[in-house]
Coordinates of N, CA and C in Angstrom, one line a residue:
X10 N 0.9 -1.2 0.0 CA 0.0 0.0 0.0 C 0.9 1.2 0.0
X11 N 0.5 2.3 -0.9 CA 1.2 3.4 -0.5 C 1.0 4.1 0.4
X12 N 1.9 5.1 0.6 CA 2.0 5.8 2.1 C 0.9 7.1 1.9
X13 N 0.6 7.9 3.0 CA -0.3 8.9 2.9 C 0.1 9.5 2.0
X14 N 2.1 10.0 2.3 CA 2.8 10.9 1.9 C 2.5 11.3 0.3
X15 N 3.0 9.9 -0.3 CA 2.8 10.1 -1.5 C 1.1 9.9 -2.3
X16 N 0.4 9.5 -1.7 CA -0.8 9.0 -2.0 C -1.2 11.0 -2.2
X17 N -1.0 11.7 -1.3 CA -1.1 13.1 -0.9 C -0.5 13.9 -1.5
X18 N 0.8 13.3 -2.0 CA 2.1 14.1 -2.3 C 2.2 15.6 -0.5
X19 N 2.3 14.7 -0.1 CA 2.5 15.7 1.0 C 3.9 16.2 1.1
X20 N 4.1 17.4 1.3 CA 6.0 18.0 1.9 C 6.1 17.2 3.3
X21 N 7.5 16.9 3.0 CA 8.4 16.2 4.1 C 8.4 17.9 5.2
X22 N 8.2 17.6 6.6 CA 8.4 18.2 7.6 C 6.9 19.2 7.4
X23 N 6.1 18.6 6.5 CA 4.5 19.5 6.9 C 3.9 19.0 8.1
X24 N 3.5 20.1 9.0 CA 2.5 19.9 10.1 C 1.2 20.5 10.3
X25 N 0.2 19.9 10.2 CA -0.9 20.5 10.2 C -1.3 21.2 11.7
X26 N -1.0 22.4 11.5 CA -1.0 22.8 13.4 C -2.3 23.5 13.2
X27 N -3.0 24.0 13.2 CA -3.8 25.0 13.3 C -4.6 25.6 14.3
X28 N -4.9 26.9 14.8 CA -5.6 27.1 15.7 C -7.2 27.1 15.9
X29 N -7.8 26.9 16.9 CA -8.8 26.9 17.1 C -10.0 27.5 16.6
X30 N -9.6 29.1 16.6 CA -10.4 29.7 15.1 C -9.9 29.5 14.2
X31 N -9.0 29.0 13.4 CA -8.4 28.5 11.7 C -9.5 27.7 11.6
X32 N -9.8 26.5 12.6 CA -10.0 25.2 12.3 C -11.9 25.5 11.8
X33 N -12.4 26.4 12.8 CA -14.0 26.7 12.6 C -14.0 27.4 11.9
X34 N -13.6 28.5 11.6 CA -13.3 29.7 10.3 C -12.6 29.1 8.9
X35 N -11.7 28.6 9.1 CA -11.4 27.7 7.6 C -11.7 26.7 6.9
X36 N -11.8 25.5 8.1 CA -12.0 24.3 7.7 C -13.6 24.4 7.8
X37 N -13.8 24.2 9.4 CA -15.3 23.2 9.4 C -16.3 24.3 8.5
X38 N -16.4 26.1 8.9 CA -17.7 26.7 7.5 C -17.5 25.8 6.2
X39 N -16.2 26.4 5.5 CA -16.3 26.3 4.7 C -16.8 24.8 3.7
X40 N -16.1 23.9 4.6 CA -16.2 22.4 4.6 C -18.3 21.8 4.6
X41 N -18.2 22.5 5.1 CA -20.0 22.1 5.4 C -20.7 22.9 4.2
X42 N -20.0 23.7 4.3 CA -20.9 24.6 2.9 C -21.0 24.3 1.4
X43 N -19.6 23.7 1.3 CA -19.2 23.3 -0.4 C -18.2 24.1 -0.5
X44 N -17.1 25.1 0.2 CA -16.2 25.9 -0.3 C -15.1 25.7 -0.2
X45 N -14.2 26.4 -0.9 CA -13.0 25.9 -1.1 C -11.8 26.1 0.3
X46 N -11.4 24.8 1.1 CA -10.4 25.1 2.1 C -9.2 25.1 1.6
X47 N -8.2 25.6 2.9 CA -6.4 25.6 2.8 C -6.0 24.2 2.3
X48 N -7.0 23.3 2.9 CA -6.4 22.1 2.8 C -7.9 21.5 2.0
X49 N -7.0 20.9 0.9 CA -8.2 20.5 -0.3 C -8.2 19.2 -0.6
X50 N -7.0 18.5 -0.5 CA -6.5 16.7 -0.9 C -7.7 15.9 -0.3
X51 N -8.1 15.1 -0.9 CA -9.0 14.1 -0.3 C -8.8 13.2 -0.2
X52 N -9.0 11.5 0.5 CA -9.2 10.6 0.0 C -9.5 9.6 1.1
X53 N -10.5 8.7 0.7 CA -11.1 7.7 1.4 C -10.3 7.2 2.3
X54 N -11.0 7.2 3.9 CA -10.1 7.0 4.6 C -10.4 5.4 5.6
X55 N -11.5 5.4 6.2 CA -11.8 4.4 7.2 C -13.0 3.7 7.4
X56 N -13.0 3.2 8.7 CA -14.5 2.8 8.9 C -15.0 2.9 10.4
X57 N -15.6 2.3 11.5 CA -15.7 1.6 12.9 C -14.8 1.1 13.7
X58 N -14.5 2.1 14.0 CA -12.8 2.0 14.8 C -12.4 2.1 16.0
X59 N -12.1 1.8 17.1 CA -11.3 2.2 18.1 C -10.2 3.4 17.5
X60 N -10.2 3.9 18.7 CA -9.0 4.9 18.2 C -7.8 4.7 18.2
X61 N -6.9 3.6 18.8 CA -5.8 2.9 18.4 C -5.7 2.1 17.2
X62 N -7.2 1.7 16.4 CA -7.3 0.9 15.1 C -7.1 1.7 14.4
X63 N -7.4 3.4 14.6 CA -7.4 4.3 13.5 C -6.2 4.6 13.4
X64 N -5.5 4.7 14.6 CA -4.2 4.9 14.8 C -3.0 4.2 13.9
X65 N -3.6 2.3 14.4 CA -2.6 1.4 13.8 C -1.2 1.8 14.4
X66 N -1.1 1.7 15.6 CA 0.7 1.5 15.7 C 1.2 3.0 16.1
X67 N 0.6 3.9 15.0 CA 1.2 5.6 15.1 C 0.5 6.4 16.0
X68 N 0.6 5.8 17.3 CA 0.1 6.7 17.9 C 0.4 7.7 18.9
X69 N 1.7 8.5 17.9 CA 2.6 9.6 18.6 C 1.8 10.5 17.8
X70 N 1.4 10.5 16.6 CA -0.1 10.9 15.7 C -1.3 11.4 16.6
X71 N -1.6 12.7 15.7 CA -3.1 13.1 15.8 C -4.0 13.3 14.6
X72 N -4.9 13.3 14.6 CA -6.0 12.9 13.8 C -7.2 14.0 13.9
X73 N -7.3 14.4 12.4 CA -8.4 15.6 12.7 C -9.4 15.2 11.8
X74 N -10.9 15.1 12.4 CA -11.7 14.2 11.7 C -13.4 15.3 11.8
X75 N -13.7 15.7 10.5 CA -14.8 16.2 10.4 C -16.2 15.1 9.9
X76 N -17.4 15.6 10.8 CA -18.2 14.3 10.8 C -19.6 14.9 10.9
X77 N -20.8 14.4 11.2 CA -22.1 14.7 11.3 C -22.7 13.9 12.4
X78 N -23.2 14.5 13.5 CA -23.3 13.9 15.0 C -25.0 13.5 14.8
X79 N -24.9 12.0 15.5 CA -26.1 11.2 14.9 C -27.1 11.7 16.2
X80 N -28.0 12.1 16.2 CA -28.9 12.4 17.0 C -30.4 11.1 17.6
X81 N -30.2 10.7 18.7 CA -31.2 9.7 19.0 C -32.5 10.4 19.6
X82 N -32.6 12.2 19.6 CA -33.5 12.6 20.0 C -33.5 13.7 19.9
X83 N -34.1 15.1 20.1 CA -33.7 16.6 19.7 C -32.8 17.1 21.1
X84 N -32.3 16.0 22.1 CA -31.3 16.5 23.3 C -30.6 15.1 23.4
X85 N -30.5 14.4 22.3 CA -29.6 13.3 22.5 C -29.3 12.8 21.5
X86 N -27.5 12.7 21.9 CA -26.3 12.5 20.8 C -26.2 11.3 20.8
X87 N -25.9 10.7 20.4 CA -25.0 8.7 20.6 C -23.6 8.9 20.0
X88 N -22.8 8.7 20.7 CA -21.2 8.3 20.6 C -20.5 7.3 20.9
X89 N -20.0 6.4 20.4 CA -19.4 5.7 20.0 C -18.4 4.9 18.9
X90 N -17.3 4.4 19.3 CA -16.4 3.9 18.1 C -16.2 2.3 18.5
X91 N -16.1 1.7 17.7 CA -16.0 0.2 18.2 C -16.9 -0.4 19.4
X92 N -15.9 -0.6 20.3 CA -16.1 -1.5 21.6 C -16.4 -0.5 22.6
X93 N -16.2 0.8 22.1 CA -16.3 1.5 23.5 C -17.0 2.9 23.4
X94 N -17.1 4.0 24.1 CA -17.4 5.1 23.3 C -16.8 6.5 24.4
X95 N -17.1 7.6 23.8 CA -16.3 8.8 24.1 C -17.1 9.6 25.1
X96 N -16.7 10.2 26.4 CA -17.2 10.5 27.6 C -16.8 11.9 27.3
X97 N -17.9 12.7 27.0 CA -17.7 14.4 27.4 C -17.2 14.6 28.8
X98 N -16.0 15.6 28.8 CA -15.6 16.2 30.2 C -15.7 17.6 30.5
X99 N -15.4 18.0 29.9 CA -16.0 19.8 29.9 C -16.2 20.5 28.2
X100 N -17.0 22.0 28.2 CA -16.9 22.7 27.5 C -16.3 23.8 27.4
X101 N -15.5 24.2 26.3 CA -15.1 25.8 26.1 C -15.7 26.3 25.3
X102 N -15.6 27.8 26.0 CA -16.4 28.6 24.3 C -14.7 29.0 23.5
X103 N -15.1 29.4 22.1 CA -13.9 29.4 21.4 C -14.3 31.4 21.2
X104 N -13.4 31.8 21.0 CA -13.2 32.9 20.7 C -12.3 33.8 19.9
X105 N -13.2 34.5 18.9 CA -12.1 35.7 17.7 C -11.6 36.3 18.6
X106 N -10.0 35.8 18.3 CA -8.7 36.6 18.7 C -9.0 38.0 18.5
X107 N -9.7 38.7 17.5 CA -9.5 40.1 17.8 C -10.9 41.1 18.4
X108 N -12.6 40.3 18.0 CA -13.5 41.0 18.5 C -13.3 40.5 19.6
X109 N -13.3 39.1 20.6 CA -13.7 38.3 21.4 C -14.9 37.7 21.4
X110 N -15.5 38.0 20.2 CA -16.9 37.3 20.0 C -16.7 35.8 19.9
X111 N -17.4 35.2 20.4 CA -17.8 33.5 21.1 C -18.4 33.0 19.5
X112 N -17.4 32.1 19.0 CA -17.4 31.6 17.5 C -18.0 30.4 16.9
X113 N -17.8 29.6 18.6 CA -18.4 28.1 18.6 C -17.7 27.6 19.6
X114 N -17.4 25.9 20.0 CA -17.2 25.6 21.1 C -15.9 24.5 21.1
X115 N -15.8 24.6 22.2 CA -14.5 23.3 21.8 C -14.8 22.1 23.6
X116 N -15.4 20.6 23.0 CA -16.2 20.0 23.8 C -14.8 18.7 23.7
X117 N -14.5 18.6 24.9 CA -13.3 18.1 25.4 C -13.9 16.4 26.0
X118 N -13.8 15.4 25.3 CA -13.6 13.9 25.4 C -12.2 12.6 26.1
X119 N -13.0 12.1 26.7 CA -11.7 10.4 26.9 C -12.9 9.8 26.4
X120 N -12.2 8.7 25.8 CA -12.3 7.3 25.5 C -12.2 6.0 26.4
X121 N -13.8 5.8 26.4 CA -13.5 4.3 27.5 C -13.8 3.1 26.6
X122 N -13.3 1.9 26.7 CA -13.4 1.1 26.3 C -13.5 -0.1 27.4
X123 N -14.6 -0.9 26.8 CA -15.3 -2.4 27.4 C -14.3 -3.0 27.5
X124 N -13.4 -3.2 26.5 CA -12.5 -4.4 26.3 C -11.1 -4.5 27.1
X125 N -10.2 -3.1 26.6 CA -9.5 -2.6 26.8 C -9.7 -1.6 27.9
X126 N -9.8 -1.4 28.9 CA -10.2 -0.7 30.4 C -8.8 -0.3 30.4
X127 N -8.0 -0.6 30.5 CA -6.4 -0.4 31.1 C -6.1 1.2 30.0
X128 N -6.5 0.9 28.9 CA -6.4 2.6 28.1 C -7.2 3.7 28.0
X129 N -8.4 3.5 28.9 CA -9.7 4.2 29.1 C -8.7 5.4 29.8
X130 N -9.2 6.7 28.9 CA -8.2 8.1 29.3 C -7.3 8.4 28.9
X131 N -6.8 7.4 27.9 CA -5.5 7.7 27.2 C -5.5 8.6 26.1
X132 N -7.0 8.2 25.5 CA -7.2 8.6 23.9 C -8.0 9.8 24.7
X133 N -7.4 11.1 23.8 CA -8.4 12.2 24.3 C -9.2 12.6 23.0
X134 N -10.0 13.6 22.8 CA -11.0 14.5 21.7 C -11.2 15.5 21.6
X135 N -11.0 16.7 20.9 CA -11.7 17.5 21.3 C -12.4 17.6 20.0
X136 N -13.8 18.2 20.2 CA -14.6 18.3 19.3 C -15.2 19.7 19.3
X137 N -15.0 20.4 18.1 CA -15.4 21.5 17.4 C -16.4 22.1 16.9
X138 N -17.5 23.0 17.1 CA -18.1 23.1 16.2 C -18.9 24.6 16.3
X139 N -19.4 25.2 15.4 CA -19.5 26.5 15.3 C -21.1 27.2 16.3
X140 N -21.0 28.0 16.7 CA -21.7 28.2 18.2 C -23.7 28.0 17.5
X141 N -24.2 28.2 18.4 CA -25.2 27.5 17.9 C -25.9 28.5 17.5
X142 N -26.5 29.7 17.4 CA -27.4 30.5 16.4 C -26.9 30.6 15.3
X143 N -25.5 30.2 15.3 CA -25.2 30.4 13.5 C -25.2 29.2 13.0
X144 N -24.8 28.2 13.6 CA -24.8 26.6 12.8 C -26.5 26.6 12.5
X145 N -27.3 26.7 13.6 CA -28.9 26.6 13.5 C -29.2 27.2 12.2
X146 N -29.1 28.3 11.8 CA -29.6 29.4 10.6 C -29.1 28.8 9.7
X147 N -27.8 28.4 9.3 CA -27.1 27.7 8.1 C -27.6 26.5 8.1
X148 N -28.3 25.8 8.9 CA -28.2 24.2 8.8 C -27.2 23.5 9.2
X149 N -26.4 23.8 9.9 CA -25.2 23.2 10.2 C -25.0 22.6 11.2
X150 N -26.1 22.6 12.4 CA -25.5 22.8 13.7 C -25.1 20.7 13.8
X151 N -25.1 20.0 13.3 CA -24.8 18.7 13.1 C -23.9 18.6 12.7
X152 N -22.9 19.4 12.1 CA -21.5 19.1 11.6 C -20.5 19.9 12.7
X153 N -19.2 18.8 12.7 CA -18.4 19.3 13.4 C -16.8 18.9 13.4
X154 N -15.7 19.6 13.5 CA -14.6 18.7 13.3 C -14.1 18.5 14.8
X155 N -13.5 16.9 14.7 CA -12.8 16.7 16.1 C -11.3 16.5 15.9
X156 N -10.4 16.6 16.6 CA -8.8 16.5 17.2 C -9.0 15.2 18.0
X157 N -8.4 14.2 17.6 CA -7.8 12.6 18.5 C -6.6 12.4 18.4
X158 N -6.4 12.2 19.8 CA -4.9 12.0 20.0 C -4.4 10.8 21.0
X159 N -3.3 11.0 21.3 CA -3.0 9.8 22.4 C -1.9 10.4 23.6
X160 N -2.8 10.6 24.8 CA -1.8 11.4 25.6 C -0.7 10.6 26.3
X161 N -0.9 9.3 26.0 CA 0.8 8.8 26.6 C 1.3 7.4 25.6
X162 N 1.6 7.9 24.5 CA 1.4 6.6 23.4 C 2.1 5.5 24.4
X163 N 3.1 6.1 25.3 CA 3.9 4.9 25.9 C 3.5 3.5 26.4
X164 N 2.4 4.3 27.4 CA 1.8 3.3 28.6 C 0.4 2.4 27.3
X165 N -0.4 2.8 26.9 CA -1.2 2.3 25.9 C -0.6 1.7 24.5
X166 N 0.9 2.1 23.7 CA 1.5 1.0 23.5 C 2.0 -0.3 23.6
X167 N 2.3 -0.3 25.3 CA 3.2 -1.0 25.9 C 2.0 -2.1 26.1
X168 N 0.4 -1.5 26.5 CA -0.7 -2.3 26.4 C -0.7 -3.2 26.0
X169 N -0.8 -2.8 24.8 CA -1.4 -3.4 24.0 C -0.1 -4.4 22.7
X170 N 0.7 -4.0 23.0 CA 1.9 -5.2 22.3 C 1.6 -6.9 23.5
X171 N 1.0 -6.6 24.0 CA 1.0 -7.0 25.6 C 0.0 -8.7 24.9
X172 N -0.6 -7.9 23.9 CA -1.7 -8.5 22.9 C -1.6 -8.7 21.6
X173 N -0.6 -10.1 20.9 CA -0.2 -10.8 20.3 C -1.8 -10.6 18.7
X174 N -2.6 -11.2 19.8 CA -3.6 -11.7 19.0 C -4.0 -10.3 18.0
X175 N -4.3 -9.0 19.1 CA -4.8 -7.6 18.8 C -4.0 -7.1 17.8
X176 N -2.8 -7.3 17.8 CA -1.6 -7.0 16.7 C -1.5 -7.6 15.6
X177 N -1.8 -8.7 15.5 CA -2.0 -9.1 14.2 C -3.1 -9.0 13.4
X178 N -4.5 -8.8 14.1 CA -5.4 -7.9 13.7 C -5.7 -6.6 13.7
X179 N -4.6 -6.1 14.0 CA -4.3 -4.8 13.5 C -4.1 -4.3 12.3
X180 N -2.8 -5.7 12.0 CA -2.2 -4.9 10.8 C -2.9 -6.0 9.9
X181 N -3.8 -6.7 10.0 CA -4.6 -7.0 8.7 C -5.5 -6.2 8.0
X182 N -5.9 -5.2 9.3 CA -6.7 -4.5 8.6 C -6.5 -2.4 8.6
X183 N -4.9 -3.0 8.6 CA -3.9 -1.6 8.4 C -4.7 -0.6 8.0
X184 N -5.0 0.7 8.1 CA -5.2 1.9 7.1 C -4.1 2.5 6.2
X185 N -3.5 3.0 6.7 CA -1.9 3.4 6.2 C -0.9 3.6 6.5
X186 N 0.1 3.5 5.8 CA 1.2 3.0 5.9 C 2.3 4.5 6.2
X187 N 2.6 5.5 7.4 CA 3.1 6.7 7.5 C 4.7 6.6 8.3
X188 N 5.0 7.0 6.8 CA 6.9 6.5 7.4 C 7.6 7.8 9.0
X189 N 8.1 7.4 9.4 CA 8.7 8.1 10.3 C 8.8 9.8 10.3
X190 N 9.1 10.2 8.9 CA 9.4 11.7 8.9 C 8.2 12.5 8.4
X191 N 6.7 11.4 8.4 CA 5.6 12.0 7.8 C 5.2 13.1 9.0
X192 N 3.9 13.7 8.7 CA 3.6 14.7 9.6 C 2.8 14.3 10.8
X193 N 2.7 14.9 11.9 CA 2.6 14.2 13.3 C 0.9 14.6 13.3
X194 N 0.1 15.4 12.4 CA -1.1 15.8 12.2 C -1.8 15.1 11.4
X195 N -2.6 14.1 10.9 CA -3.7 14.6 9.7 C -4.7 14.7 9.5
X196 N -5.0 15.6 8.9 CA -6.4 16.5 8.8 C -7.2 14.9 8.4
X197 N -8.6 15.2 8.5 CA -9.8 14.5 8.2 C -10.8 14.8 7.8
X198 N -11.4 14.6 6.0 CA -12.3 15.7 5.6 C -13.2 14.5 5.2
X199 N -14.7 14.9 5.0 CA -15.2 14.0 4.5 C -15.5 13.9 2.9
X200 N -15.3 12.5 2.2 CA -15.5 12.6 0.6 C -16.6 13.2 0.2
X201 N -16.9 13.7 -1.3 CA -17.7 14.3 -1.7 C -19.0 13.5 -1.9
X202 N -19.6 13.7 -1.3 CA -21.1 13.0 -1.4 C -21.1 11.9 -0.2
X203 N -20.2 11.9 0.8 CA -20.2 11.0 1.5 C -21.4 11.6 3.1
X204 N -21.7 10.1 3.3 CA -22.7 10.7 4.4 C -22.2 10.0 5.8
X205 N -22.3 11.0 6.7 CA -21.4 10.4 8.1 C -22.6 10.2 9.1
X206 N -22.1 9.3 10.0 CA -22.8 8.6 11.4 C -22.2 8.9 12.5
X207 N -20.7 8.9 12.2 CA -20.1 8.7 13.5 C -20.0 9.3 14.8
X208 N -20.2 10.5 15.1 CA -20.3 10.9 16.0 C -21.5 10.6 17.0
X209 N -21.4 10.6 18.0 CA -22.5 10.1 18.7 C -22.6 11.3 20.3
X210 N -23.6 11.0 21.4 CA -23.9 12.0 22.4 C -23.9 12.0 23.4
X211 N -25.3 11.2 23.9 CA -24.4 11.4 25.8 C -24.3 10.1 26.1
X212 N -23.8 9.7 27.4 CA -22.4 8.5 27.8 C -23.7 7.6 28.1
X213 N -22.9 6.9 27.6 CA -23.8 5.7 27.2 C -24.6 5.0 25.9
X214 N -24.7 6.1 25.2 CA -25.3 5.9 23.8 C -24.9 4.8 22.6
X215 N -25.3 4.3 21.9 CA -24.3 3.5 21.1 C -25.1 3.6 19.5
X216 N -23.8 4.0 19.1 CA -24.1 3.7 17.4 C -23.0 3.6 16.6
X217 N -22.9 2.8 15.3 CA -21.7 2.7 14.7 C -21.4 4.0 13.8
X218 N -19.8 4.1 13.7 CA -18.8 5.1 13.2 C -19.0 4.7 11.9
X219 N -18.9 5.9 11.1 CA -18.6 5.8 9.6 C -17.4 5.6 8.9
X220 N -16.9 5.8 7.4 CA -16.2 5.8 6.7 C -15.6 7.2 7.1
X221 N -14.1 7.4 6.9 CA -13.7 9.3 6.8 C -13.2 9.1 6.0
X222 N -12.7 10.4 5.1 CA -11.1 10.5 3.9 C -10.5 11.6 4.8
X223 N -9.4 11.4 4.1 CA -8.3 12.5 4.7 C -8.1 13.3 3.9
X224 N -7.3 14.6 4.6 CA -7.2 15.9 3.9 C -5.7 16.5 4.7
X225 N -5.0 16.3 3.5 CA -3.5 16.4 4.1 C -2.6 17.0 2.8
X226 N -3.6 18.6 3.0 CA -2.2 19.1 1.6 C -2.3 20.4 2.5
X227 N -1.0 20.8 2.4 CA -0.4 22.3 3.3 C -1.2 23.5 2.2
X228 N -1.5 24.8 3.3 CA -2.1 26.0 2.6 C -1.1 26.4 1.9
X229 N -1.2 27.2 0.1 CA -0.1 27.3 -0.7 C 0.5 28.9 -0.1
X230 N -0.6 29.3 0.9 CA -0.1 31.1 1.3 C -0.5 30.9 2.8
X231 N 0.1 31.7 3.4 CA 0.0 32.2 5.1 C -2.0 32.4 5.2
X232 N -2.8 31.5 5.8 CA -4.1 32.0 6.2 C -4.4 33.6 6.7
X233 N -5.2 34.1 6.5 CA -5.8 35.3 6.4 C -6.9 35.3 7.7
X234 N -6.8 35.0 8.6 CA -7.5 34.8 9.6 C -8.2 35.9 10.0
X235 N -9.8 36.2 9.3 CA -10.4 37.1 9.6 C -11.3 36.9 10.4
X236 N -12.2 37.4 10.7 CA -13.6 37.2 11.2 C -14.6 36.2 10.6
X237 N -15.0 35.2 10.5 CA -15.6 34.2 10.3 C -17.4 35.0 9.8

C-alpha cells in the first residue's frame, strides 16, 4: 500500500497545526458549505474503529476528523467507536482573537473502552463546532470537526503489544502506511457526497462510526484569519 505521503504528495516536515479559530473559520464553515479550504487533498479513509485501530501502531499521531453527529432525539447525541465510546468532560467557548466574540465551542472527550479498560483516558478528543445560532440558521448545527490523540502513546502502547492476537489484527486490517518523517497531524475531511454517522452524544449511547477521507495538503499562502 502506498503511504499517505505520497498518496497526498505531502511536503516532508508538513504539520498541520492550526488554531482553534483556523479550524471553525477555515476548515469546518467552509467544509460544510461546499467551499473551497487551505487544505483541499482528499481521499477515502476508514471505517468503525477504536482509536488505536485508526491509529494502527502511530500513535505519537493526531487525527483531525470532520463528521455529522447522529442524533437519538432533539437532546440526545450517541457516541461511540468500536467496543467503546467517548465521555464528554468539559466545555469551552472558542473565541475571535480580535472582537472576542464566542465563534463556537471546543467540547473536550476520553475514551473508554469495554474491552480494553487499562487505556480508558489515554485517547483524548476535542470536538469542534461552530456556536449555535449560527450553525442553526445555516443548517449546520450537526457538523463538526474533532482533534484525536494519544496522551501517553507509551503506557497504551506497551498495552497493547502486551496482545499478540490484537496485533496481528491490526495490521490486517492496516489503514496506512506513515513512514517516520511523515507529519505528526492529519487532517480529516469528508468525501464528496459521503454521508457520516459517526459521532455520537451522551455517555452511554451507542451507534456505529462511519467511513472518513483524509485531507492532508499544506495552505499554498499564510491563512488570512479574519472574522468568520
Amino acid at each position: 500500500m502506498s503511504t499517505v505521503r505520497s498518496q497526498l504528495q505531502i511536503t516532508i516536515g508538513f504539520r498541520f497545526l492550526p488554531t482553534k479559530e483556523e479550524i471553525l473559520c477555515h476548515y469546518l464553515k467552509p467544509i460544510i458549505k461546499g467551499d473551497p479550504t487551505p487544505a483541499g487533498v482528499m481521499m477515502f479513509y476508514g471505517a468503525n474503529r477504536e482509536p488505536w485501530n485508526i491509529f494502527d501502531q502511530d500513535w505519537a499521531e493526531s487525527f483531525w476528523i470532520i463528521t455529522k453527529l447522529k442524533k437519538r432525539s432533539k437532546s440526545r447525541i450517541e457516541r461511540t467507536a468500536g467496543d467503546g465510546c467517548w465521555l464528554q468532560q468539559y466545555v469551552k467557548e472558542v473565541e475571535h482573537k480580535d472582537s472576542g466574540e464566542v465563534i463556537g465551542l471546543d467540547k473536550y472527550f476520553t475514551f473508554t473502552s469495554k474491552k480494553s479498560k487499562k487505556s480508558n483516558g489515554q485517547w483524548i478528543m476535542h470536538e469542534y463546532s461552530l456556536k449555535d445560532q449560527e450553525a442553526a440558521s445555516a443548517g449546520l448545527s450537526d457538523s463538526v470537526i474533532c482533534k484525536i490523540k494519544n496522551k501517553d502513546a507509551t503506557v497504551v502502547s506497551s498495552d497493547y503489544k502486551e496482545s499478540e492476537g490484537e496485533i496481528k489484527k491490526n495490521k490486517k486490517r492496516k489503514l496506512m502506511d506513515v513512514p517516520p518523517d511523515s507529519t505528526n497531524d492529519v487532517a480529516i475531511v469528508p468525501e464528496e457526497n459521503q454521508t457520516f454517522d459517526y459521532m455520537a452524544a451522551e455517555v452511554g449511547g451507542f451507534s456505529p462510526s462511519p467511513p472518513f477521507s483524509a485531507c492532508l495538503k499544506p495552505a499554498t499562502k499564510p491563512l488570512d484569519v479574519g472574522r468568520c
